CSV table of C-alpha atoms in Angstrom, one decimal:
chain,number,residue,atom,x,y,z
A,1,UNK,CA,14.0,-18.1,11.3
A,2,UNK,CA,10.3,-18.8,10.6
A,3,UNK,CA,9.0,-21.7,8.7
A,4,UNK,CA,7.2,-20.8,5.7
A,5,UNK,CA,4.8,-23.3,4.3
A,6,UNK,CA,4.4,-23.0,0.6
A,7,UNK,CA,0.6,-22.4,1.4
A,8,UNK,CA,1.6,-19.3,3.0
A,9,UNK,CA,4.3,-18.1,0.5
A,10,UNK,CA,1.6,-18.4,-2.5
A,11,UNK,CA,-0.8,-16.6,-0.1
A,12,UNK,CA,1.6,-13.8,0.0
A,13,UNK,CA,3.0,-14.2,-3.5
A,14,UNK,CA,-1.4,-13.7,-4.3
A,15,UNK,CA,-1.4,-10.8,-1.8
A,16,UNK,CA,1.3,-9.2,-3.5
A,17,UNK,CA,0.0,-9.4,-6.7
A,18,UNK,CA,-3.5,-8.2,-5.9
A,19,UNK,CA,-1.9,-5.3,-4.5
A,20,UNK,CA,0.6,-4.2,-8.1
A,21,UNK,CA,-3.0,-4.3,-9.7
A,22,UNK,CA,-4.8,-2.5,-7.5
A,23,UNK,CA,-1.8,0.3,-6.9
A,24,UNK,CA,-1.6,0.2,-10.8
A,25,UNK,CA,-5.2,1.1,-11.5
A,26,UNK,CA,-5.3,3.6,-8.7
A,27,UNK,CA,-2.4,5.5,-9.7
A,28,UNK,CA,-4.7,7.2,-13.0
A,29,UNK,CA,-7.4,8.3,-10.2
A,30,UNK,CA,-4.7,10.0,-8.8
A,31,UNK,CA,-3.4,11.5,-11.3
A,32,UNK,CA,-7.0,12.5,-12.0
A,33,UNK,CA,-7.4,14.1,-8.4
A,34,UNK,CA,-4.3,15.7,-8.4
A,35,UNK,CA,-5.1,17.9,-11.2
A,36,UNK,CA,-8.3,18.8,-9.7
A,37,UNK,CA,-6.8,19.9,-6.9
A,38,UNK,CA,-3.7,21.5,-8.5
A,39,UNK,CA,-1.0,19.0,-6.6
A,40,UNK,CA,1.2,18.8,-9.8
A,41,UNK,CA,5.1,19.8,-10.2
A,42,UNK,CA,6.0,21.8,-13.0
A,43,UNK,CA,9.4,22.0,-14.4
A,44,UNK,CA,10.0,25.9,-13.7
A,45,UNK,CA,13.8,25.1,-11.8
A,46,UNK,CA,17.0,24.3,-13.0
A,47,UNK,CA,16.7,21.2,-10.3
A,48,UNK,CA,14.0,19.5,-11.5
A,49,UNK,CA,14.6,16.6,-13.5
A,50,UNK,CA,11.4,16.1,-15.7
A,51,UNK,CA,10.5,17.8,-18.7
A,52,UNK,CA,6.5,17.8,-18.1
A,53,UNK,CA,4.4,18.6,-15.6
A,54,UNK,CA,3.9,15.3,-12.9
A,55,UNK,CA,1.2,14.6,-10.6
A,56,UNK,CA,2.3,14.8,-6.9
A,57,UNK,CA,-0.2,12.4,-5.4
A,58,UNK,CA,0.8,9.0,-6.6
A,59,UNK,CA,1.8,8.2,-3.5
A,60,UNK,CA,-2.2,8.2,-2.1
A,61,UNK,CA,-2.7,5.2,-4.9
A,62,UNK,CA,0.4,3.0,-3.2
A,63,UNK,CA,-0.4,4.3,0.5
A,64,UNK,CA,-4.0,3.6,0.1
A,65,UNK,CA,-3.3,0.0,-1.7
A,66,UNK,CA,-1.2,-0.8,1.0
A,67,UNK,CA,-3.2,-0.2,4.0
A,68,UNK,CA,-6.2,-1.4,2.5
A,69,UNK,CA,-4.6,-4.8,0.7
A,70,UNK,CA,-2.5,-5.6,4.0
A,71,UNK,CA,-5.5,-5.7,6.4
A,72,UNK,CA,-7.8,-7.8,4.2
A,73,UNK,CA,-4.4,-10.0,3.8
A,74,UNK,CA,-4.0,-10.2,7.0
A,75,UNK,CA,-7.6,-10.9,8.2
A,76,UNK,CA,-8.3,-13.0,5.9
A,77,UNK,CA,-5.2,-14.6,6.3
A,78,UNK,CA,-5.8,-15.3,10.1
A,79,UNK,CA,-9.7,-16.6,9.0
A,80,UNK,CA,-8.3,-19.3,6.7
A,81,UNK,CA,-5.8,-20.4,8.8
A,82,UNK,CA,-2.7,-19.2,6.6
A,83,UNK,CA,-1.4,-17.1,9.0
A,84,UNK,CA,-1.4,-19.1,12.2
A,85,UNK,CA,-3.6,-18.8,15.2
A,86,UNK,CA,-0.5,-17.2,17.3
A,87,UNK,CA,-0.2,-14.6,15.7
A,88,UNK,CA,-2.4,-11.9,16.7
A,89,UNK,CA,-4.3,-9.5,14.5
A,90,UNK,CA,-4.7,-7.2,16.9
A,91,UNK,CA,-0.9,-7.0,17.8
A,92,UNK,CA,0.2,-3.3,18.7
A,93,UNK,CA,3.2,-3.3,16.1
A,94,UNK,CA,0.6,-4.0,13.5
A,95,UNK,CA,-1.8,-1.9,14.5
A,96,UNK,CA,0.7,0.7,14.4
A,97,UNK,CA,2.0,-0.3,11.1
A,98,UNK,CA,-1.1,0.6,9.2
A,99,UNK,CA,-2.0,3.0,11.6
A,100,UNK,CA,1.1,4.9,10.3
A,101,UNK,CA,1.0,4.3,7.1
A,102,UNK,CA,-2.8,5.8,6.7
A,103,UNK,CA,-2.0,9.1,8.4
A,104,UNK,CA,1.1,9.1,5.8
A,105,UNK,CA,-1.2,8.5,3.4
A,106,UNK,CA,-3.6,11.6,4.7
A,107,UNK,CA,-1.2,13.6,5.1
């Protein structure tokens, strides 16, 4: 197991919570945009469990929170020295990881 400093734990605890706020005032843009471009679920089936219409792309305001919120952590991160030297910000599993997750988010 990796040592965690408490430096690096309130770095993360700070990342995280920048992240909740931004996803949380993205999420009414999305709702926004997914009216304009008609990506809402009506209740018309017997299997759907909501009673009003709901806005399809909430996932864009989480997807687009992460990607964005988890480079600038990460680089900024490896700049301050919180996330040590060895680890490597251009690191194919990371690069890969938010690679991923923004053509999730596109698509």
């Amino acid at each position: 197991m990796i040592p965690v400093t408490t430096d690096q734990l309130v770095y993360l605890v700070a990342a995280l919570a920048v992240a909740g706020t931004v996803s949380f005032l993205l999420t009414p843009a999305a709702i926004r945009a997914a009216r304009l471009v008609g990506a809402i679920d009506a209740p018309d089936h017997a299997r759907r469990v909501h009673r009003q219409p709901v806005a399809r792309l909430g996932g864009l305001a989480v997807g687009t929170t992460f990607v964005v919120v988890g480079i600038v952590a990460v680089a900024v991160g490896w700049q301050t020295g919180i996330v040590p030297r060895t680890f490597r910000i251009r690191d194919p599993q990371l690069i890969a990881l938010f690679l991923g997750a923004a053509v999730a988010v596109v698509l």
